[in-house]
Structures are given as C-alpha cells and as structure tokens.
C-alpha cells in the first residue's frame, strides 16, 4: 500500500523522535509544521509525494536533526551520540522493570534464582542491566547491517527497537483514567456491601475498609487524570496511592485466600456455597493451595502495577520540574496512535503555566 | 585534486563552519529584531537574505531553541491553523542587548579584517 504524502512526514518524525529525549513534543510539532510548509511550497500549494520527500531530504538525516536539538556531540563515551538517548531510555526502562520485579518479589518473599553467582537482590539489578545492554549492543550491531539500504522515510529495524522506551512513559490515556474511576467506585461500593462482606474471612475483613479507602482514592485519581491529564500533582497523587497499596499488600500477603464462599442462586433462592465444600466434590484436588496461589498472584499484581506507577512518577516529576512546568497544568492524555491534528486553540487560550504546546501527542 | 589543494579545501571548510556557527545566532537575532516570526519564516528569511550562511534547515530550529533556553528569545504557540501549529519567537530585552553587542563586535571585526586582508595579494 502506498503511503499518503503526509504519512511520509509522519514516518520521518517517528524516526526523529527515536533519538530525542523524553518530553520533546514541542520539537516534533515545530519540525512537522516546517516540513508541511516546505512540502506545500515545493508542491505549489499541495503536499505531494515528491515535495514531501524533498522537504524531508532538505531537513536532513533524522539522527543528525535530533542530535542538533539535543546538543550531543559525536560520541558519548563508547556510544555513538545518536544512540545515546534511546539507549539511555532503554536502560532506564530496564532499571525500572527489573527493580519493580525484584522489589515486588522481595516484598512477597519470593526466592529468585542467583544470576552469575550474585546472590539475589540488590546485586542482581546491575548484573541484569549490564547483561541486557550487552545483548542490546550485539543485536543492534547485526540489525544495523540489515538497515543500510532503507529509504530516508522508512523506519529502520534499529529505530523500531530503540523506540521501545519512548512509548513506555506515555501519559495515562483517557480510557485508563476512566477505568481507574469506574473500577475504584464499583470496587468500593461492592466491598462496602454487607452481602459481600459476609463472604470474607475474619482476617480479611480487617483490611476491607483500608482497601475501600484506597479504591476511592484510585477513583479520585482517575477523575484528576480525566480532568487535567498528566501533571505533577496527579502523578504525585498516583504515586502516593500506589505506595499505600504496596503497604496494604505487605499485610494482605500474610493472610490466606480471603473468601470463604460464593453466592449462588438456586430456584430463586440465594445462598452461600462455602469454598470448603469444593473439597468434598473433588477430594483428590488441593483447593486450599490453589486458592492461596491465586491470592498470591493477585497481591503480586497489585504490588508490581503500583510499584511501576510509583517509579515512573518519581522519574517524571523531576523531569517536568526541571522543564519548568511546575506542579499543576492542563496536561496531555496518552493515545494509542498520536493524533495528527488537534482542534484550533490559540496560545492565549492555554493555561499560562502550561509548558509548551498541547501539540499532537507523540 | 592534489594533496595540497585537498588540505586547503579541508581547512577552508573547517574555517567556514566555524564562521557560520558564530554568525548564525547573530543572523537569527537580527532577523527577529523588530518582528515576531516562526521557524519556517525565519528559515526562509535567512536563506533569502544571507546566502553565505546556507544553514541546514535542521540547524536553525536547535539554534532557536538554545537562544530561547538562554532567555534571549521567548516564544508563544499559535494554533490558528490546527494542522500547522506555529511557534512564534520574539527578542527579549536580553536578546536585544546581546544583538547590540554582537553587531558592534561584528562591525569592528569586519572593518579590521577588511583592512587586514586588503594588503594581502589574492
């Protein structure tokens, strides 16, 4: 399928984006406007395939264009300058992912296998990072060879890989914010219902109201993200709620599967079927162990998802502060595919504290 | 091309790059003196008015960004055409002062260099 002329520009911008630091939306919007205008001028008022290609070629190699913006030299240590930013981003992602996994597993007392003779946390973290980077260098070297004949507008395999880290820190999409709100509200209402509380073990009942409070906090967080998108206040709220979920999880992991039974409707009559009765149906199957493992899995999921949010927020907040964005502004929502056009909005309509444009979300 | 002329060409290219690098920020500040303009507009004016610079288009925007970071320029976004948001740049008072100083120095430099090379046989 042949690309539309404008798609050639979008693809070029995707390539430039790979080599730019996080939070370079302004830069990409500015380049995009330049390329469209240049292509229009070259195409006598219309963006054609030829004029788009020519505009792109005149703007130069995406690596060089991005490096000119980020002000890097030709080499940073042993790494070529154009690969420094994406590799740093991937390294950062690896640090976050390995930390999330190892800390999450440690909180839940999982035993991890030794790596290269290093005994577990925290030594395993740098070892994992170094090994991953070595693999990355080897793979990138091989793939660079395959990319040598690609056209200027064509995204290379290497760039596809280097772009991985840029998507992981996207703002929360509207759908996720709405999900936080709905899940929090519905969860809190369900947990507060006496008919539901009847199903819980006495130990689990102790933690019902802390969980309800945190679910309501999640709902509030969802509303904040729905209304104002991503900003430092919302990230701080998200991180704080995440920390409390992790603390609650440290208690929850010490209790057994929290439900004693489930509601069942037979001939219009509601009754509780105790889980213990399942053992009488299939005596040879260990239901207690199965349900406890399911419970451990649920708690583990709560820990790693919240740890992820805490760590990402802890990286984004300083980044936004150093960019001079302050604490509160009307932020962006993440999207599956970044928007090509946005509705008209003059700079005077924007929040004065908003740093940069709400340009297409990259 | 002989080795000598190759070396001369290389030296000229190095020198030319250095001169252009120094002149580029002055040219951008001068273009923005008395007017507000956005990136593409600035690139066009530079390519129309200053043939020697022949700035790569991709280098003008980073320069604008750096001048803005150094608080010599400020910018505002205009979304009147939503398909082409434009970032308009304007000189700050510090930018004007820097431009004045640069222009004085450039004037002195070009006069003195002119006198210096007048006595040199081409």
Tab-separated table of C-alpha atoms in Angstrom:
chain	number	residue	atom	x	y	z
A	1	UNK	CA	0.000	0.000	0.000
A	2	UNK	CA	1.352	3.410	-0.983
A	3	UNK	CA	1.732	5.958	1.823
A	4	UNK	CA	-0.059	9.278	1.633
A	5	UNK	CA	2.369	12.198	1.262
A	6	UNK	CA	1.635	13.352	4.816
A	7	UNK	CA	2.443	9.854	6.096
A	8	UNK	CA	5.974	10.222	4.747
A	9	UNK	CA	6.395	13.219	7.045
A	10	UNK	CA	4.860	11.354	9.988
A	11	UNK	CA	7.234	8.445	9.446
A	12	UNK	CA	10.201	10.785	9.305
A	13	UNK	CA	9.061	12.388	12.581
A	14	UNK	CA	8.789	8.962	14.170
A	15	UNK	CA	12.409	8.403	13.219
A	16	UNK	CA	13.495	11.753	14.667
A	17	UNK	CA	11.509	11.023	17.824
A	18	UNK	CA	13.522	7.872	18.464
A	19	UNK	CA	16.670	9.921	19.038
A	20	UNK	CA	15.097	12.765	21.012
A	21	UNK	CA	14.896	12.902	24.799
A	22	UNK	CA	11.577	12.329	26.561
A	23	UNK	CA	9.269	15.320	26.527
A	24	UNK	CA	10.285	16.616	23.092
A	25	UNK	CA	6.753	17.168	21.833
A	26	UNK	CA	7.378	20.847	21.064
A	27	UNK	CA	10.345	19.977	18.921
A	28	UNK	CA	8.428	17.435	16.865
A	29	UNK	CA	5.495	19.782	16.353
A	30	UNK	CA	7.826	22.503	15.141
A	31	UNK	CA	9.616	20.204	12.713
A	32	UNK	CA	6.294	18.849	11.496
A	33	UNK	CA	4.964	22.333	10.693
A	34	UNK	CA	8.210	23.162	8.909
A	35	UNK	CA	8.103	20.027	6.768
A	36	UNK	CA	4.453	20.521	5.792
A	37	UNK	CA	5.056	24.143	4.851
A	38	UNK	CA	8.183	23.309	2.933
A	39	UNK	CA	6.404	20.456	1.122
A	40	UNK	CA	3.467	22.751	0.291
A	41	UNK	CA	5.817	25.350	-1.092
A	42	UNK	CA	7.728	22.829	-3.174
A	43	UNK	CA	4.463	21.284	-4.391
A	44	UNK	CA	2.938	24.650	-5.386
A	45	UNK	CA	0.471	24.682	-2.521
A	46	UNK	CA	-0.032	20.933	-2.271
A	47	UNK	CA	1.832	18.272	-0.354
A	48	UNK	CA	2.786	15.671	-2.944
A	49	UNK	CA	4.923	12.558	-2.563
A	50	UNK	CA	7.776	14.301	-4.336
A	51	UNK	CA	7.537	17.527	-2.371
A	52	UNK	CA	7.298	15.678	0.949
A	53	UNK	CA	10.353	13.587	0.087
A	54	UNK	CA	12.276	16.677	-0.968
A	55	UNK	CA	11.333	18.561	2.200
A	56	UNK	CA	12.475	15.604	4.296
A	57	UNK	CA	15.747	15.298	2.423
A	58	UNK	CA	16.415	19.010	2.870
A	59	UNK	CA	15.801	18.747	6.590
A	60	UNK	CA	18.488	16.119	6.808
A	61	UNK	CA	19.144	12.802	8.430
A	62	UNK	CA	16.809	12.158	11.390
A	63	UNK	CA	19.711	11.252	13.662
A	64	UNK	CA	21.541	14.480	12.838
A	65	UNK	CA	18.371	16.569	13.183
A	66	UNK	CA	17.623	15.086	16.601
A	67	UNK	CA	21.228	15.433	17.738
A	68	UNK	CA	21.309	19.070	16.717
A	69	UNK	CA	18.339	19.593	19.035
A	70	UNK	CA	19.637	17.622	21.955
A	71	UNK	CA	23.058	19.200	21.570
A	72	UNK	CA	25.015	15.996	21.832
A	73	UNK	CA	28.497	15.522	20.469
A	74	UNK	CA	29.538	12.892	18.006
A	75	UNK	CA	30.243	10.303	20.679
A	76	UNK	CA	29.289	9.880	24.286
A	77	UNK	CA	31.856	7.538	25.767
A	78	UNK	CA	31.953	4.496	23.515
A	79	UNK	CA	28.418	5.053	22.204
A	80	UNK	CA	27.602	6.987	19.040
A	81	UNK	CA	25.824	10.163	20.032
A	82	UNK	CA	22.635	9.431	18.110
A	83	UNK	CA	22.169	6.186	20.012
A	84	UNK	CA	22.909	7.629	23.442
A	85	UNK	CA	19.430	8.966	24.206
A	86	UNK	CA	17.439	5.902	23.109
A	87	UNK	CA	19.891	3.552	24.793
A	88	UNK	CA	19.669	5.563	27.992
A	89	UNK	CA	15.902	5.334	27.739
A	90	UNK	CA	16.046	1.573	27.278
A	91	UNK	CA	18.497	1.288	30.184
A	92	UNK	CA	16.137	3.352	32.305
A	93	UNK	CA	13.280	1.085	31.322
A	94	UNK	CA	15.327	-1.977	32.243
A	95	UNK	CA	16.228	-0.448	35.604
A	96	UNK	CA	12.579	0.275	36.309
A	97	UNK	CA	11.329	-3.113	35.149
A	98	UNK	CA	13.977	-5.118	36.997
A	99	UNK	CA	13.558	-3.000	40.131
A	100	UNK	CA	9.795	-3.378	40.002
A	101	UNK	CA	10.060	-7.122	39.589
A	102	UNK	CA	12.786	-7.704	42.174
A	103	UNK	CA	11.363	-5.387	44.821
A	104	UNK	CA	7.869	-6.765	44.195
A	105	UNK	CA	9.130	-10.311	44.507
A	106	UNK	CA	11.169	-9.451	47.611
A	107	UNK	CA	8.175	-7.858	49.315
A	108	UNK	CA	6.244	-11.046	48.688
A	109	UNK	CA	9.221	-13.147	49.826
A	110	UNK	CA	9.673	-14.945	46.513
A	111	UNK	CA	13.071	-16.597	46.128
A	112	UNK	CA	14.799	-15.609	42.921
A	113	UNK	CA	17.491	-17.752	41.300
A	114	UNK	CA	21.051	-16.449	41.516
A	115	UNK	CA	22.371	-14.643	38.453
A	116	UNK	CA	26.008	-15.322	37.521
A	117	UNK	CA	26.788	-16.228	41.111
A	118	UNK	CA	25.460	-12.972	42.510
A	119	UNK	CA	23.170	-13.628	45.398
A	120	UNK	CA	19.856	-12.095	44.659
A	121	UNK	CA	18.688	-8.536	45.354
A	122	UNK	CA	20.199	-5.950	45.188
A	123	UNK	CA	23.232	-7.329	43.287
A	124	UNK	CA	21.105	-8.863	40.594
A	125	UNK	CA	19.879	-5.460	39.390
A	126	UNK	CA	23.176	-4.118	37.936
A	127	UNK	CA	24.033	-7.568	36.575
A	128	UNK	CA	20.711	-7.771	34.771
A	129	UNK	CA	21.154	-4.287	33.343
A	130	UNK	CA	24.709	-4.891	32.121
A	131	UNK	CA	23.758	-8.225	30.548
A	132	UNK	CA	20.744	-6.682	28.835
A	133	UNK	CA	22.854	-3.838	27.444
A	134	UNK	CA	25.447	-6.290	26.094
A	135	UNK	CA	22.688	-8.199	24.324
A	136	UNK	CA	21.267	-4.893	23.051
A	137	UNK	CA	24.633	-3.864	21.550
A	138	UNK	CA	25.074	-7.225	19.834
A	139	UNK	CA	21.556	-7.232	18.412
A	140	UNK	CA	21.728	-3.595	17.292
A	141	UNK	CA	25.040	-4.227	15.525
A	142	UNK	CA	23.509	-7.066	13.495
A	143	UNK	CA	20.323	-5.196	12.712
A	144	UNK	CA	22.171	-2.045	11.624
A	145	UNK	CA	23.622	-4.085	8.768
A	146	UNK	CA	20.121	-5.005	7.570
A	147	UNK	CA	19.052	-1.360	7.660
A	148	UNK	CA	21.764	0.012	5.397
A	149	UNK	CA	19.634	0.249	2.231
A	150	UNK	CA	16.475	1.705	3.773
A	151	UNK	CA	14.918	4.878	2.255
A	152	UNK	CA	15.042	8.138	4.276
A	153	UNK	CA	11.346	7.983	5.131
A	154	UNK	CA	11.426	4.326	6.077
A	155	UNK	CA	11.776	3.477	9.744
A	156	UNK	CA	14.683	1.135	10.282
A	157	UNK	CA	14.584	-2.034	12.378
A	158	UNK	CA	17.077	-0.493	14.790
A	159	UNK	CA	14.873	2.558	15.244
A	160	UNK	CA	11.858	0.356	15.910
A	161	UNK	CA	13.808	-1.261	18.739
A	162	UNK	CA	15.305	1.967	20.045
A	163	UNK	CA	11.820	3.484	20.081
A	164	UNK	CA	10.618	0.923	22.629
A	165	UNK	CA	11.480	3.044	25.634
A	166	UNK	CA	9.777	6.153	24.290
A	167	UNK	CA	6.314	4.602	24.464
A	168	UNK	CA	6.602	3.234	27.982
A	169	UNK	CA	6.389	6.641	29.628
A	170	UNK	CA	3.413	7.955	27.709
A	171	UNK	CA	0.795	9.873	29.705
A	172	UNK	CA	-2.173	7.914	31.005
A	173	UNK	CA	-4.800	7.535	28.240
A	174	UNK	CA	-8.354	8.781	28.848
A	175	UNK	CA	-9.607	5.196	28.798
A	176	UNK	CA	-7.215	4.226	31.618
A	177	UNK	CA	-8.233	7.263	33.674
A	178	UNK	CA	-11.900	6.379	33.175
A	179	UNK	CA	-11.067	2.780	34.115
A	180	UNK	CA	-9.396	3.938	37.348
A	181	UNK	CA	-12.503	5.930	38.237
A	182	UNK	CA	-15.023	3.185	37.393
A	183	UNK	CA	-13.017	0.357	38.933
A	184	UNK	CA	-12.387	2.380	42.083
A	185	UNK	CA	-16.016	3.379	42.545
A	186	UNK	CA	-17.510	-0.014	41.702
A	187	UNK	CA	-14.895	-1.830	43.800
A	188	UNK	CA	-15.500	0.413	46.818
A	189	UNK	CA	-19.289	0.038	46.589
A	190	UNK	CA	-19.036	-3.735	46.212
A	191	UNK	CA	-16.641	-4.101	49.144
A	192	UNK	CA	-18.855	-1.960	51.395
A	193	UNK	CA	-21.897	-4.119	50.723
A	194	UNK	CA	-22.808	-6.277	53.777
A	195	UNK	CA	-23.755	-9.165	51.474
A	196	UNK	CA	-20.231	-9.156	50.041
A	197	UNK	CA	-18.535	-8.683	53.404
A	198	UNK	CA	-20.320	-11.859	54.611
A	199	UNK	CA	-18.131	-13.806	52.172
A	200	UNK	CA	-14.801	-12.698	53.653
A	201	UNK	CA	-12.711	-14.423	56.301
A	202	UNK	CA	-12.407	-12.580	59.655
A	203	UNK	CA	-8.726	-11.765	58.924
A	204	UNK	CA	-9.584	-10.316	55.510
A	205	UNK	CA	-12.400	-8.216	56.988
A	206	UNK	CA	-9.776	-6.231	58.941
A	207	UNK	CA	-8.423	-4.905	55.639
A	208	UNK	CA	-11.729	-4.233	53.873
A	209	UNK	CA	-12.025	-0.566	54.816
A	210	UNK	CA	-8.387	0.334	54.071
A	211	UNK	CA	-8.958	-1.275	50.651
A	212	UNK	CA	-12.201	0.683	50.219
A	213	UNK	CA	-10.403	3.942	51.050
A	214	UNK	CA	-7.658	3.158	48.527
A	215	UNK	CA	-10.215	2.253	45.859
A	216	UNK	CA	-11.929	5.588	46.417
A	217	UNK	CA	-8.512	7.259	46.207
A	218	UNK	CA	-7.980	5.449	42.887
A	219	UNK	CA	-11.334	6.799	41.700
A	220	UNK	CA	-10.322	10.346	42.689
A	221	UNK	CA	-7.015	9.822	40.886
A	222	UNK	CA	-8.965	8.731	37.793
A	223	UNK	CA	-11.082	11.889	37.930
A	224	UNK	CA	-7.976	14.068	38.269
A	225	UNK	CA	-6.389	12.450	35.213
A	226	UNK	CA	-9.665	12.693	33.294
A	227	UNK	CA	-9.980	16.394	34.002
A	228	UNK	CA	-6.401	17.605	33.869
A	229	UNK	CA	-4.391	14.868	32.121
A	230	UNK	CA	-0.860	14.236	33.265
A	231	UNK	CA	0.683	16.836	35.551
A	232	UNK	CA	2.879	16.697	38.629
A	233	UNK	CA	0.035	16.912	41.159
A	234	UNK	CA	-1.734	13.975	39.532
A	235	UNK	CA	1.488	11.994	39.314
A	236	UNK	CA	2.147	12.684	42.991
A	237	UNK	CA	-1.381	11.515	43.892
A	238	UNK	CA	-0.854	8.392	41.792
A	239	UNK	CA	2.481	7.649	43.458
A	240	UNK	CA	1.073	8.231	46.948
A	241	UNK	CA	-1.904	5.954	46.356
A	242	UNK	CA	0.494	3.400	44.866
A	243	UNK	CA	2.700	3.479	47.972
A	244	UNK	CA	-0.329	2.863	50.215
A	245	UNK	CA	-1.431	-0.067	48.021
A	246	UNK	CA	2.055	-1.568	48.366
A	247	UNK	CA	1.945	-1.150	52.142
A	248	UNK	CA	-1.503	-2.766	52.266
A	249	UNK	CA	-0.194	-5.618	50.089
A	250	UNK	CA	2.501	-6.346	52.670
A	251	UNK	CA	-0.336	-7.137	55.092
A	252	UNK	CA	-2.545	-8.897	52.549
A	253	UNK	CA	0.190	-11.370	51.602
A	254	UNK	CA	0.161	-12.667	55.176
A	255	UNK	CA	-3.455	-13.801	55.088
A	256	UNK	CA	-4.880	-16.783	53.244
A	257	UNK	CA	-7.358	-16.608	50.372
A	258	UNK	CA	-9.848	-14.036	51.692
A	259	UNK	CA	-13.178	-15.552	50.550
A	260	UNK	CA	-14.991	-18.298	52.431
A	261	UNK	CA	-17.683	-18.848	49.832
A	262	UNK	CA	-19.621	-17.500	46.851
A	263	UNK	CA	-23.251	-16.511	46.377
A	264	UNK	CA	-25.348	-18.893	44.287
A	265	UNK	CA	-28.941	-18.655	43.094
A	266	UNK	CA	-30.865	-21.914	43.023
A	267	UNK	CA	-34.554	-21.816	42.080
A	268	UNK	CA	-34.795	-18.128	43.011
A	269	UNK	CA	-33.163	-18.620	46.388
A	270	UNK	CA	-29.803	-17.025	47.112
A	271	UNK	CA	-27.413	-18.999	49.305
A	272	UNK	CA	-23.720	-19.012	50.104
A	273	UNK	CA	-21.807	-22.042	48.895
A	274	UNK	CA	-18.732	-22.480	51.125
A	275	UNK	CA	-15.478	-22.954	49.255
A	276	UNK	CA	-14.634	-25.734	51.681
A	277	UNK	CA	-17.442	-27.794	50.103
A	278	UNK	CA	-15.457	-27.962	46.875
A	279	UNK	CA	-13.087	-30.386	48.600
A	280	UNK	CA	-15.918	-32.806	49.125
A	281	UNK	CA	-16.730	-32.728	45.398
A	282	UNK	CA	-13.154	-33.434	44.255
A	283	UNK	CA	-11.330	-34.841	47.305
A	284	UNK	CA	-8.074	-35.546	45.469
A	285	UNK	CA	-7.592	-31.855	44.472
A	286	UNK	CA	-5.963	-29.422	46.916
A	287	UNK	CA	-8.273	-26.396	46.605
A	288	UNK	CA	-6.725	-24.571	49.567
A	289	UNK	CA	-3.313	-24.487	47.925
A	290	UNK	CA	-4.831	-23.443	44.549
A	291	UNK	CA	-6.805	-20.557	46.013
A	292	UNK	CA	-3.813	-19.412	48.083
A	293	UNK	CA	-1.674	-19.338	44.922
A	294	UNK	CA	-4.351	-17.330	43.135
A	295	UNK	CA	-4.352	-14.891	46.076
A	296	UNK	CA	-0.561	-14.564	45.959
A	297	UNK	CA	-0.844	-13.827	42.226
A	298	UNK	CA	-3.453	-11.135	42.848
A	299	UNK	CA	-1.318	-9.457	45.536
A	300	UNK	CA	1.762	-9.699	43.321
A	301	UNK	CA	-0.106	-7.948	40.510
A	302	UNK	CA	-1.191	-5.196	42.903
A	303	UNK	CA	2.422	-4.725	44.028
A	304	UNK	CA	4.068	-4.615	40.616
A	305	UNK	CA	1.467	-2.378	38.977
A	306	UNK	CA	1.658	0.102	41.840
A	307	UNK	CA	5.447	-0.051	42.029
A	308	UNK	CA	5.559	0.718	38.321
A	309	UNK	CA	3.361	3.761	38.851
A	310	UNK	CA	5.471	4.943	41.793
A	311	UNK	CA	8.756	4.600	39.905
A	312	UNK	CA	7.506	6.173	36.689
A	313	UNK	CA	6.025	9.088	38.666
A	314	UNK	CA	9.287	9.506	40.561
A	315	UNK	CA	11.115	9.887	37.247
A	316	UNK	CA	8.560	12.073	35.522
A	317	UNK	CA	8.019	14.597	38.331
A	318	UNK	CA	11.683	15.759	38.447
A	319	UNK	CA	11.753	15.757	34.627
A	320	UNK	CA	8.725	18.058	34.449
A	321	UNK	CA	10.050	20.242	37.271
A	322	UNK	CA	13.390	20.662	35.531
A	323	UNK	CA	11.492	21.617	32.361
A	324	UNK	CA	9.888	24.440	34.366
A	325	UNK	CA	6.371	23.044	34.236
A	326	UNK	CA	5.682	23.494	37.943
A	327	UNK	CA	3.069	21.315	39.628
A	328	UNK	CA	-0.290	21.955	38.009
A	329	UNK	CA	-1.156	22.453	34.386
A	330	UNK	CA	-3.631	21.071	31.878
A	331	UNK	CA	-1.667	18.067	30.753
A	332	UNK	CA	-1.959	15.603	27.941
A	333	UNK	CA	-3.632	12.212	27.725
A	334	UNK	CA	-1.815	9.319	26.118
A	335	UNK	CA	-3.265	7.815	22.980
A	336	UNK	CA	-2.916	4.575	21.101
A	337	UNK	CA	-1.781	6.433	17.995
A	338	UNK	CA	-0.767	10.023	18.196
A	339	UNK	CA	-3.181	12.498	16.812
A	340	UNK	CA	-2.299	14.167	13.561
A	341	UNK	CA	-4.377	17.247	14.048
A	342	UNK	CA	-5.876	18.951	17.047
A	343	UNK	CA	-8.685	21.462	17.267
A	344	UNK	CA	-7.757	25.062	16.817
A	345	UNK	CA	-6.570	26.693	20.007
A	346	UNK	CA	-4.664	29.913	20.296
A	347	UNK	CA	-1.841	30.295	22.731
A	348	UNK	CA	-3.871	32.773	24.744
A	349	UNK	CA	-6.452	30.072	25.432
A	350	UNK	CA	-3.885	27.874	27.021
A	351	UNK	CA	-3.117	27.713	30.693
A	352	UNK	CA	-0.335	30.174	31.444
A	353	UNK	CA	1.551	27.534	33.389
A	354	UNK	CA	1.382	25.077	30.562
A	355	UNK	CA	4.862	24.393	29.335
A	356	UNK	CA	4.822	24.174	25.602
A	357	UNK	CA	2.009	23.339	23.301
A	358	UNK	CA	-0.525	20.637	23.568
A	359	UNK	CA	0.610	19.515	20.222
A	360	UNK	CA	-0.014	16.096	18.810
A	361	UNK	CA	0.639	13.523	21.432
A	362	UNK	CA	3.721	11.606	20.463
B	1	UNK	CA	42.761	17.131	-6.614
B	2	UNK	CA	46.298	17.438	-5.298
B	3	UNK	CA	47.109	16.784	-1.649
B	4	UNK	CA	47.846	20.475	-1.095
B	5	UNK	CA	44.551	21.690	-2.509
B	6	UNK	CA	42.710	18.972	-0.603
B	7	UNK	CA	44.250	20.178	2.640
B	8	UNK	CA	43.408	23.757	1.743
B	9	UNK	CA	39.818	22.805	0.994
B	10	UNK	CA	39.541	20.933	4.268
B	11	UNK	CA	40.944	23.884	6.178
B	12	UNK	CA	38.584	26.243	4.370
B	13	UNK	CA	35.624	24.018	5.232
B	14	UNK	CA	36.618	23.915	8.896
B	15	UNK	CA	37.080	27.688	8.978
B	16	UNK	CA	33.830	28.239	7.089
B	17	UNK	CA	31.924	26.054	9.541
B	18	UNK	CA	33.344	27.995	12.480
B	19	UNK	CA	32.452	31.351	10.938
B	20	UNK	CA	28.939	30.179	10.078
B	21	UNK	CA	28.465	28.806	13.559
B	22	UNK	CA	29.341	32.149	15.079
B	23	UNK	CA	27.328	34.132	12.569
B	24	UNK	CA	24.183	32.017	12.756
B	25	UNK	CA	22.999	33.211	16.158
B	26	UNK	CA	23.688	36.831	15.190
B	27	UNK	CA	21.720	36.331	11.956
B	28	UNK	CA	18.747	34.838	13.793
B	29	UNK	CA	18.697	37.625	16.380
B	30	UNK	CA	18.972	40.195	13.570
B	31	UNK	CA	16.044	38.638	11.678
B	32	UNK	CA	13.943	38.858	14.819
B	33	UNK	CA	14.833	42.480	15.506
B	34	UNK	CA	11.591	44.412	15.208
B	35	UNK	CA	9.433	41.461	14.219
B	36	UNK	CA	7.895	38.275	15.521
B	37	UNK	CA	8.432	35.235	13.340
B	38	UNK	CA	8.058	31.475	13.449
B	39	UNK	CA	10.580	28.807	12.498
B	40	UNK	CA	9.797	28.310	8.831
B	41	UNK	CA	9.523	32.062	8.309
B	42	UNK	CA	12.946	32.580	9.900
B	43	UNK	CA	14.487	29.819	7.778
B	44	UNK	CA	13.055	31.418	4.635
B	45	UNK	CA	14.262	34.896	5.534
B	46	UNK	CA	17.719	33.582	6.342
B	47	UNK	CA	18.012	31.657	3.090
B	48	UNK	CA	16.733	34.673	1.104
B	49	UNK	CA	18.892	37.300	2.803
B	50	UNK	CA	22.101	35.560	3.887
B	51	UNK	CA	23.399	33.340	1.120
B	52	UNK	CA	26.780	32.732	2.771
B	53	UNK	CA	25.331	31.054	5.806
B	54	UNK	CA	23.484	28.349	3.822
B	55	UNK	CA	22.262	26.970	7.098
B	56	UNK	CA	20.949	23.441	7.093
B	57	UNK	CA	17.274	23.791	7.839
B	58	UNK	CA	17.616	21.329	10.648
B	59	UNK	CA	20.163	23.532	12.410
B	60	UNK	CA	18.049	26.688	12.640
B	61	UNK	CA	15.482	25.150	14.994
B	62	UNK	CA	18.016	23.866	17.521
B	63	UNK	CA	19.626	27.310	17.493
B	64	UNK	CA	16.260	28.944	18.153
B	65	UNK	CA	15.715	26.517	20.993
B	66	UNK	CA	19.105	27.277	22.533
B	67	UNK	CA	18.614	31.019	22.242
B	68	UNK	CA	15.269	30.560	23.962
B	69	UNK	CA	16.830	28.481	26.721
B	70	UNK	CA	19.406	31.229	27.222
B	71	UNK	CA	16.474	33.671	27.566
B	72	UNK	CA	17.461	35.748	24.546
B	73	UNK	CA	14.167	34.795	22.881
B	74	UNK	CA	10.691	33.952	24.110
B	75	UNK	CA	8.055	32.067	22.214
B	76	UNK	CA	4.306	31.544	22.037
B	77	UNK	CA	2.373	28.894	20.162
B	78	UNK	CA	-0.300	29.784	17.692
B	79	UNK	CA	-2.921	27.194	16.781
B	80	UNK	CA	-4.941	29.277	14.326
B	81	UNK	CA	-4.198	26.618	11.732
B	82	UNK	CA	-4.548	23.391	13.744
B	83	UNK	CA	-2.742	21.361	11.101
B	84	UNK	CA	0.299	23.599	11.355
B	85	UNK	CA	0.825	24.941	14.887
B	86	UNK	CA	3.405	27.715	14.759
B	87	UNK	CA	5.867	28.697	17.448
B	88	UNK	CA	6.433	32.443	17.208
B	89	UNK	CA	9.710	33.836	18.506
B	90	UNK	CA	10.425	37.331	19.752
B	91	UNK	CA	13.546	39.009	21.153
B	92	UNK	CA	13.729	39.603	24.897
B	93	UNK	CA	15.446	42.689	26.315
B	94	UNK	CA	18.492	40.491	26.979
B	95	UNK	CA	18.299	39.326	23.375
B	96	UNK	CA	18.312	42.930	22.155
B	97	UNK	CA	21.319	43.744	24.321
B	98	UNK	CA	23.150	40.665	23.041
B	99	UNK	CA	22.277	41.636	19.458
B	100	UNK	CA	23.648	45.181	20.001
B	101	UNK	CA	26.906	43.855	21.397
B	102	UNK	CA	27.241	41.249	18.649
B	103	UNK	CA	26.579	43.828	15.932
B	104	UNK	CA	29.197	46.205	17.350
B	105	UNK	CA	31.767	43.434	17.565
B	106	UNK	CA	30.881	42.138	14.116
B	107	UNK	CA	31.231	45.629	12.681
B	108	UNK	CA	34.629	46.123	14.300
B	109	UNK	CA	35.762	42.684	13.246
B	110	UNK	CA	34.693	43.057	9.625
B	111	UNK	CA	36.281	46.522	9.338
B	112	UNK	CA	39.559	45.386	10.828
B	113	UNK	CA	39.582	42.170	8.829
B	114	UNK	CA	38.874	44.138	5.672
B	115	UNK	CA	41.834	46.440	6.353
B	116	UNK	CA	43.996	43.454	7.196
B	117	UNK	CA	43.271	41.485	4.060
B	118	UNK	CA	43.337	44.481	1.741
B	119	UNK	CA	47.120	44.330	1.798
B	120	UNK	CA	47.183	40.641	1.006
B	121	UNK	CA	47.641	39.600	-2.616
B	122	UNK	CA	44.936	37.128	-3.691
